[in-house]
Short mmCIF file of C-alpha atoms in Angstrom, two decimals:
data_model
loop_
_atom_site.label_atom_id
_atom_site.label_comp_id
_atom_site.label_asym_id
_atom_site.label_seq_id
_atom_site.Cartn_x
_atom_site.Cartn_y
_atom_site.Cartn_z
CA UNK A 272 115.64 147.73 42.89
CA UNK A 273 113.40 144.42 41.99
CA UNK A 274 115.73 141.11 43.13
CA UNK A 275 115.29 137.54 41.51
CA UNK A 276 115.61 134.98 43.94
CA UNK A 277 117.85 131.94 43.04
CA UNK A 278 114.48 129.62 43.55
CA UNK A 279 112.94 131.78 40.44
CA UNK A 280 116.55 131.62 38.76
CA UNK A 281 116.26 127.96 39.18
CA UNK A 282 113.18 127.48 37.49
CA UNK A 283 113.88 129.45 34.67
CA UNK A 284 116.59 127.03 33.93
CA UNK A 285 114.54 124.11 34.15
CA UNK A 286 111.42 125.75 32.24
CA UNK A 287 113.94 127.52 29.57
CA UNK A 288 116.99 124.86 29.22
CA UNK A 289 114.09 122.12 28.54
CA UNK A 290 114.64 120.27 31.54
CA UNK A 291 110.87 119.72 32.22
CA UNK A 292 108.71 117.25 30.73
CA UNK A 293 106.95 118.23 27.65
CA UNK A 294 109.17 120.46 25.63
CA UNK A 295 111.60 120.68 23.50
CA UNK A 296 109.93 118.61 20.91
CA UNK A 297 113.02 117.99 18.21
CA UNK A 298 116.33 118.05 19.01
CA UNK A 299 116.44 121.39 16.49
CA UNK A 300 114.19 123.26 19.30
CA UNK A 301 116.20 121.94 22.47
CA UNK A 302 119.17 123.58 20.21
CA UNK A 303 117.86 126.56 20.26
CA UNK A 304 116.75 126.46 23.87
CA UNK A 305 120.35 126.56 25.09
CA UNK A 306 120.95 129.18 22.57
CA UNK A 307 123.81 126.78 20.80
CA UNK A 308 125.27 123.05 21.92
CA UNK A 309 128.90 122.76 23.19
CA UNK A 310 130.59 120.76 19.97
CA UNK A 311 134.26 120.71 21.44
CA UNK A 312 133.51 116.97 22.22
CA UNK A 313 131.54 115.74 19.59
CA UNK A 314 129.50 113.58 22.16
CA UNK A 315 128.66 116.26 24.18
CA UNK A 316 126.41 117.40 21.15
CA UNK A 317 124.27 113.82 21.45
CA UNK A 318 124.03 113.65 24.99
CA UNK A 319 122.83 117.17 25.37
CA UNK A 320 120.04 116.95 23.04
CA UNK A 321 119.41 113.47 24.33
CA UNK A 322 118.91 115.01 27.58
CA UNK A 323 116.04 117.59 26.68
CA UNK A 324 114.23 115.22 24.25
CA UNK A 325 113.33 112.03 25.85
CA UNK A 326 111.94 110.44 22.64
CA UNK A 327 114.89 111.42 20.46
CA UNK A 328 117.39 108.70 19.12
CA UNK A 329 120.89 109.23 18.13
CA UNK A 330 119.85 108.76 14.27
CA UNK A 331 117.60 112.18 14.89
CA UNK A 332 120.67 113.82 16.06
CA UNK A 333 122.39 112.81 13.08
CA UNK A 334 119.64 113.44 11.07
CA UNK A 335 119.24 116.61 11.98
CA UNK A 336 122.74 117.65 11.23
CA UNK A 337 123.32 115.66 8.27
CA UNK A 338 119.93 115.04 6.45
CA UNK A 339 117.78 117.51 6.99
CA UNK A 340 120.06 119.60 7.97
CA UNK A 341 118.11 121.98 10.96
CA UNK A 342 120.97 122.19 12.49
CA UNK A 343 124.99 123.15 11.58
CA UNK A 344 128.70 122.71 13.28
CA UNK A 345 130.17 126.24 13.40
CA UNK A 346 132.85 127.89 15.27
CA UNK A 347 131.33 130.90 17.41
CA UNK A 348 131.79 132.55 20.84
CA UNK A 349 135.22 132.34 22.17
CA UNK A 350 136.38 130.07 19.12
CA UNK A 351 134.85 127.52 20.52
CA UNK A 352 132.42 125.05 18.35
CA UNK A 353 129.35 125.18 18.01
CA UNK A 354 125.88 122.74 16.69
CA UNK A 355 123.43 125.91 16.25
CA UNK A 356 119.83 125.54 14.68
CA UNK A 357 120.47 126.53 10.97
CA UNK A 358 118.51 129.72 10.33
CA UNK A 359 120.32 131.18 13.66
CA UNK A 360 123.86 130.26 12.28
CA UNK A 361 124.32 133.49 10.21
CA UNK A 362 123.91 135.35 13.46
CA UNK A 363 126.76 133.64 15.39
CA UNK A 364 128.84 134.10 12.01
CA UNK A 365 128.20 137.56 12.04
CA UNK A 366 128.44 138.00 15.90
CA UNK A 367 131.48 136.08 16.21
CA UNK A 368 132.72 134.06 13.40
CA UNK A 369 133.83 136.52 10.86
CA UNK A 370 136.24 138.21 13.71
CA UNK A 371 137.60 134.74 14.32
CA UNK A 372 138.43 134.34 10.74
CA UNK A 373 139.69 138.00 10.55
CA UNK A 374 142.11 136.74 13.35
CA UNK A 375 142.74 133.47 12.38
CA UNK A 376 143.77 134.94 8.76
CA UNK A 377 146.13 137.46 10.60
CA UNK A 378 147.83 134.29 11.98
CA UNK A 379 148.22 132.58 9.44
CA UNK A 380 149.70 135.00 6.63
CA UNK A 381 152.31 136.21 9.68
CA UNK A 382 153.24 132.87 9.48
CA UNK A 383 153.88 132.12 6.16
CA UNK A 384 155.97 135.25 6.09
CA UNK A 385 158.19 134.19 8.58
CA UNK A 386 158.57 130.17 8.41
CA UNK A 387 159.78 129.03 5.14
CA UNK A 388 157.45 126.50 2.95
CA UNK A 389 157.63 123.70 1.02
CA UNK A 390 157.42 124.27 -1.52
CA UNK A 391 157.42 128.35 -1.68
CA UNK A 392 154.58 130.10 -2.10
CA UNK A 393 156.04 133.36 -3.21
CA UNK A 394 156.19 137.02 -2.69
CA UNK A 395 152.54 137.73 -2.23
CA UNK A 396 151.05 135.61 0.63
CA UNK A 397 147.61 137.52 0.40
CA UNK A 398 147.04 136.87 -3.03
CA UNK A 399 148.54 132.74 -2.60
CA UNK A 400 145.89 132.51 -0.01
CA UNK A 401 142.67 133.66 -1.62
CA UNK A 402 144.28 131.50 -4.77
CA UNK A 403 143.97 128.02 -2.24
CA UNK A 404 140.94 129.21 -0.59
CA UNK A 405 139.12 129.61 -4.15
CA UNK A 406 140.52 126.34 -5.37
CA UNK A 407 139.80 124.19 -2.09
CA UNK A 408 136.10 126.18 -1.83
CA UNK A 409 135.85 124.80 -5.84
CA UNK A 410 136.91 121.39 -4.77
CA UNK A 411 134.29 121.16 -1.69
CA UNK A 412 131.10 122.28 -4.33
CA UNK A 413 132.49 119.52 -6.60
CA UNK A 414 132.50 116.77 -4.41
CA UNK A 415 129.44 118.18 -2.03
CA UNK A 416 131.29 116.73 0.93
CA UNK A 417 134.99 115.02 1.62
CA UNK A 418 137.61 114.30 3.51
CA UNK A 419 140.29 116.65 4.37
CA UNK A 420 143.00 114.06 2.58
CA UNK A 421 140.90 114.12 -0.08
CA UNK A 422 140.58 117.66 -0.21
CA UNK A 423 144.32 117.80 -0.95
CA UNK A 424 144.03 115.47 -3.20
CA UNK A 425 142.11 118.07 -5.80
CA UNK A 426 144.00 121.63 -4.17
CA UNK A 427 147.51 119.89 -3.66
CA UNK A 428 148.52 123.35 -2.39
CA UNK A 429 146.85 122.17 1.07
CA UNK A 430 149.87 119.86 1.61
CA UNK A 431 152.17 123.21 1.99
CA UNK A 432 154.47 122.42 5.04
CA UNK A 433 155.07 125.24 7.60
CA UNK A 434 158.77 124.16 8.47
CA UNK A 435 160.07 124.86 11.89
CA UNK A 436 162.62 128.12 13.18
CA UNK A 437 163.29 126.74 16.24
CA UNK A 438 164.61 123.39 17.43
CA UNK A 439 162.38 122.56 20.42
CA UNK A 440 160.66 119.05 20.45
CA UNK A 441 157.15 120.72 19.64
CA UNK A 442 158.27 122.36 16.36
CA UNK A 443 157.47 120.18 13.84
CA UNK A 444 156.53 120.41 9.92
CA UNK A 445 153.12 120.98 9.65
CA UNK A 446 150.79 121.14 6.42
CA UNK A 447 148.70 123.50 5.87
CA UNK A 448 145.41 121.37 5.07
CA UNK A 449 143.47 121.92 8.56
CA UNK A 450 144.44 125.58 9.29
CA UNK A 451 143.03 126.47 5.79
CA UNK A 452 140.16 124.27 6.21
CA UNK A 453 139.85 125.97 9.95
CA UNK A 454 139.55 129.43 8.76
CA UNK A 455 137.38 128.78 5.72
CA UNK A 456 134.73 127.02 8.35
CA UNK A 457 134.95 130.12 10.37
CA UNK A 458 134.83 132.20 7.62
CA UNK A 459 131.73 130.82 6.32
CA UNK A 460 132.85 129.15 3.17
CA UNK A 461 132.81 125.67 4.17
CA UNK A 462 130.99 123.93 7.00
CA UNK A 463 131.71 120.67 8.98
CA UNK A 464 129.68 117.52 7.69
CA UNK A 465 129.25 114.22 8.42
CA UNK A 466 132.30 112.04 10.79
CA UNK A 467 134.16 109.52 9.34
CA UNK A 468 133.27 107.18 12.05
CA UNK A 469 130.74 106.76 14.66
CA UNK A 470 128.84 109.49 16.04
CA UNK A 471 131.82 109.57 18.84
CA UNK A 472 134.14 110.58 16.11
CA UNK A 473 136.54 113.45 15.85
CA UNK A 474 137.34 113.19 12.13
CA UNK A 475 135.22 114.94 10.03
CA UNK A 476 134.10 115.86 6.40
CA UNK A 477 133.82 119.23 5.12
CA UNK A 478 130.62 119.95 3.04
CA UNK A 479 129.87 122.75 0.32
CA UNK A 480 128.04 125.56 2.36
CA UNK A 481 126.00 125.64 -0.58
CA UNK A 482 124.10 122.74 0.48
CA UNK A 483 122.82 125.17 3.28
CA UNK A 484 122.79 128.52 1.76
CA UNK A 485 122.64 128.76 -1.88
CA UNK A 486 124.13 132.16 -2.31
CA UNK A 487 126.78 131.14 0.55
CA UNK A 488 126.50 131.75 4.00
CA UNK A 489 124.37 135.13 5.02
CA UNK A 490 125.99 137.59 6.45
CA UNK A 491 124.52 140.48 8.45
CA UNK A 492 125.68 143.56 10.17
CA UNK A 493 127.69 142.66 13.04
CA UNK A 494 126.38 145.24 15.52
CA UNK A 495 122.70 143.81 14.67
CA UNK A 496 123.75 139.94 15.19
CA UNK A 497 125.68 141.04 18.26
CA UNK A 498 122.57 142.15 19.59
CA UNK A 499 120.41 139.87 18.51
CA UNK A 500 122.64 136.80 20.23
CA UNK A 501 122.43 139.23 23.20
CA UNK A 502 118.52 139.10 22.96
CA UNK A 503 118.84 135.28 22.46
CA UNK A 504 121.47 134.57 25.39
CA UNK A 505 119.43 136.81 27.83
CA UNK A 506 116.17 134.94 27.00
CA UNK A 507 117.94 131.76 27.99
CA UNK A 508 120.42 132.54 30.73
CA UNK A 509 118.67 135.76 32.37
CA UNK A 510 118.90 137.51 34.37
CA UNK A 511 122.45 137.09 34.73
CA UNK A 512 125.21 139.43 35.29
CA UNK A 513 127.33 141.81 32.92
CA UNK A 514 130.56 139.56 33.48
CA UNK A 515 128.47 136.00 32.81
CA UNK A 516 127.74 137.81 29.28
CA UNK A 517 131.43 138.93 29.14
CA UNK A 518 132.53 135.47 29.47
CA UNK A 519 130.04 133.44 27.68
CA UNK A 520 130.27 135.86 24.53
CA UNK A 521 134.35 136.51 25.14
CA UNK A 522 133.90 140.00 24.42
CA UNK A 523 135.35 143.07 25.96
CA UNK A 524 133.72 144.27 29.02
CA UNK A 525 133.28 148.05 26.93
CA UNK A 526 131.59 146.21 24.14
CA UNK A 527 129.72 144.11 26.27
CA UNK A 528 128.26 147.16 28.23
CA UNK A 529 127.51 149.12 24.40
CA UNK A 530 125.51 146.21 23.23
CA UNK A 531 123.38 146.07 26.60
CA UNK A 532 123.05 149.78 26.47
CA UNK A 533 121.44 149.40 23.20
CA UNK A 534 118.94 147.21 24.38
CA UNK A 535 115.47 146.63 26.35
CA UNK A 536 117.18 145.62 29.57
CA UNK A 537 116.52 146.06 33.19
CA UNK A 538 118.85 146.13 36.20
CA UNK A 539 117.69 143.56 38.95
CA UNK A 540 119.12 142.40 42.28
CA UNK A 541 120.21 138.51 42.29
CA UNK A 542 119.70 136.88 45.63
CA UNK A 543 123.30 135.85 46.83
CA UNK A 544 125.31 138.22 44.04
CA UNK A 545 126.96 141.28 45.10
CA UNK A 546 126.96 142.69 41.46
CA UNK A 547 123.19 143.34 39.78
CA UNK A 548 122.05 140.72 37.23
CA UNK A 549 120.19 142.20 33.43
CA UNK A 550 117.19 140.80 32.54
CA UNK A 551 115.05 142.00 29.15
CA UNK A 552 112.57 144.32 30.05
CA UNK A 553 109.69 142.33 28.79
CA UNK A 554 110.71 139.31 31.01
CA UNK A 555 110.41 140.42 34.42
CA UNK A 556 107.25 137.94 35.78
CA UNK A 557 108.21 135.27 37.75
CA UNK A 558 107.95 131.77 35.96
CA UNK A 559 105.25 129.27 37.48
CA UNK A 560 107.06 126.72 39.36
CA UNK A 561 108.15 123.63 37.86
CA UNK A 562 107.98 120.58 38.86
CA UNK A 563 110.86 118.78 40.32
CA UNK A 564 112.77 116.77 37.61
CA UNK A 565 115.89 115.01 37.15
CA UNK A 566 118.48 114.93 34.16
CA UNK A 567 121.83 113.70 33.31
CA UNK A 568 123.86 116.35 31.32
CA UNK A 569 126.83 115.78 29.61
CA UNK A 570 130.62 117.32 30.17
CA UNK A 571 130.57 120.93 28.40
CA UNK A 572 126.84 121.18 28.47
CA UNK A 573 125.44 124.75 27.40
CA UNK A 574 123.38 124.78 30.70
CA UNK A 575 126.55 124.74 33.17
CA UNK A 576 128.73 126.65 30.91
CA UNK A 577 126.41 129.54 30.38
CA UNK A 578 127.26 131.85 33.59
CA UNK A 579 130.44 132.32 34.53
CA UNK A 580 129.45 132.74 37.98
CA UNK A 581 127.25 129.14 39.25
CA UNK A 582 127.01 128.99 42.89
CA UNK A 583 123.43 129.43 42.65
CA UNK A 584 123.16 126.38 41.06
CA UNK A 585 126.80 124.24 41.77
CA UNK A 586 126.77 124.65 45.64
CA UNK A 587 130.40 123.56 46.63
CA UNK A 588 130.54 120.81 44.12
CA UNK A 589 132.98 122.58 41.61
CA UNK A 590 135.98 120.37 42.98
CA UNK A 591 134.74 116.95 42.08
CA UNK A 592 132.85 118.09 38.90
CA UNK A 593 135.60 120.45 37.02
CA UNK A 594 138.90 120.09 35.69
CA UNK A 595 141.66 122.13 36.54
CA UNK A 596 141.25 124.27 33.30
CA UNK A 597 137.49 125.32 34.72
CA UNK A 598 135.91 122.13 31.93
CA UNK A 599 132.60 120.96 33.60
CA UNK A 600 132.02 117.26 33.41
CA UNK A 601 129.45 115.08 33.78
CA UNK A 602 126.50 116.38 35.93
CA UNK A 603 123.35 114.98 37.55
CA UNK A 604 120.35 117.33 38.36
CA UNK A 605 117.47 118.13 40.70
CA UNK A 606 115.07 120.72 40.59
CA UNK A 607 117.23 122.88 38.65
CA UNK A 608 120.36 122.36 40.57
CA UNK A 609 123.56 119.74 40.27
CA UNK A 610 123.30 117.21 42.65
CA UNK A 611 125.99 114.75 41.19
CA UNK A 612 127.98 113.00 38.78
CA UNK A 613 127.48 110.49 36.32
CA UNK A 614 129.71 108.36 33.93
CA UNK A 615 129.49 105.43 31.55
CA UNK A 616 131.83 102.31 33.09
CA UNK A 617 131.83 99.40 30.27
CA UNK A 618 128.90 100.62 28.58
CA UNK A 619 126.68 101.02 32.17
CA UNK A 620 125.61 104.69 32.85
CA UNK A 621 126.97 104.97 36.77
CA UNK A 622 126.53 108.03 39.04
CA UNK A 623 126.97 109.19 42.52
CA UNK A 624 125.05 111.91 44.57
CA UNK A 625 126.90 114.44 46.14
CA UNK A 626 123.95 115.54 48.55
CA UNK A 627 120.83 114.05 49.71
CA UNK A 628 117.77 115.06 47.65
CA UNK A 629 115.19 112.19 49.08
CA UNK A 630 113.73 109.19 47.94
CA UNK A 631 112.00 111.34 44.73
CA UNK A 632 114.85 112.70 43.94
CA UNK A 633 116.78 109.57 43.74
CA UNK A 634 113.98 107.59 41.78
CA UNK A 635 113.69 110.37 39.41
CA UNK A 636 117.86 110.08 38.65
CA UNK A 637 117.55 106.24 38.38
CA UNK A 638 114.92 106.43 35.79
CA UNK A 639 116.17 109.39 33.67
CA UNK A 640 119.94 107.34 33.97
CA UNK A 641 117.72 104.11 32.47
CA UNK A 642 115.92 105.69 29.93
CA UNK A 643 119.68 107.35 28.63
CA UNK A 644 120.99 103.84 29.13
CA UNK A 645 118.74 102.74 26.34
CA UNK A 646 119.50 104.74 23.85
CA UNK A 647 123.16 105.05 23.79
CA UNK A 648 123.07 101.56 22.09
CA UNK A 649 125.72 100.31 24.20
CA UNK A 650 128.58 102.87 23.54
CA UNK A 651 130.86 104.12 26.51
CA UNK A 652 131.41 107.75 26.26
CA UNK A 653 134.80 109.04 27.92
CA UNK A 654 134.74 113.21 27.86
CA UNK A 655 137.78 114.93 26.65
CA UNK A 656 138.50 116.84 29.86
CA UNK A 657 137.98 114.36 32.56
CA UNK A 658 136.77 115.44 36.08
CA UNK A 659 137.84 113.92 39.05
CA UNK A 660 134.86 112.29 40.17
CA UNK A 661 134.49 111.08 36.53
CA UNK A 662 137.76 109.39 36.93
CA UNK A 663 136.49 107.83 40.12
CA UNK A 664 133.45 106.31 38.42
CA UNK A 665 135.19 105.24 35.37
CA UNK A 666 137.75 103.48 37.68
CA UNK A 667 134.87 101.50 39.64
CA UNK A 668 134.62 104.25 42.64
CA UNK A 669 131.03 103.99 44.41
#
């Protein structure tokens, strides 16, 4: 069995994830290079794409998301929010989004059936929900783009309130507005639009899906969409273990293995791993060595979040760089591996190396930090999930 060593995996990571000079050229190409961009934290989208496109500015990313619409935000694998190239969105939607929408719909109908509502919704819950979705979709189409509060004015049933059955502190009445819109987004009936505030804002407008696809979100057969998703992931993240793919997609082990069996893949050994890896059969030739490069990747960046087993690029640094729930914070990279962490303190990028990378590496990190600093317009970014080193740096630790 062919064995692919750690050095080659790091070379592939740098080259294929846009961490070497000269590629990618546009923010849409940068997103495609890592298949999807994590978007749970709005700042991650911008910082991930800036890291891979040295010539891009914040406005270029906003334009790709909201003007030329070459990128779109949607729910995908593991019910996570992602930004994806618009032409790839139907694949993600059909491979993962529709199944998530089915679960969200089932949960909402169950809650409607077991909770009192104000006003009452009637006996035929499915018909009621279907009619509310249709009314909401008409309102979005008419406005083109609107805040949830505006849509609930046009479709008052969005303000229907679920009355809790219990008496716990967290049992509070909740309007259905957010749940219905999230369901419709997962179902491909509406998409997330411009933020209500700056690029760091968590509140966003909802936009008509017909601004991207006049006939609605294209739907593909689930199996073929899943195969294409696996193919894209292996092209960017392979070689990797079956466990890596299972974790990234959120599928069962059986589904993951069934999909791999339908693709032309080859099993390979991985240096330092007890389990074999898989790689696309046409992708066995080694990549030429890449020049050592530095990068500052944000919290939840798609590269370090792309594998379940990360020792080959993370080393011993997990305690400092991850929170208790397994979310990675901002990381400093050199030559295809994580070597430190960074943060923004009062508008200034600060970092700490966790290992010796030599004078060349230190100079490269400083240069990358300086370039990024100049493109943030003085913003201070605090990740949603705080990690030990990021907190230390913000609080003034050296």
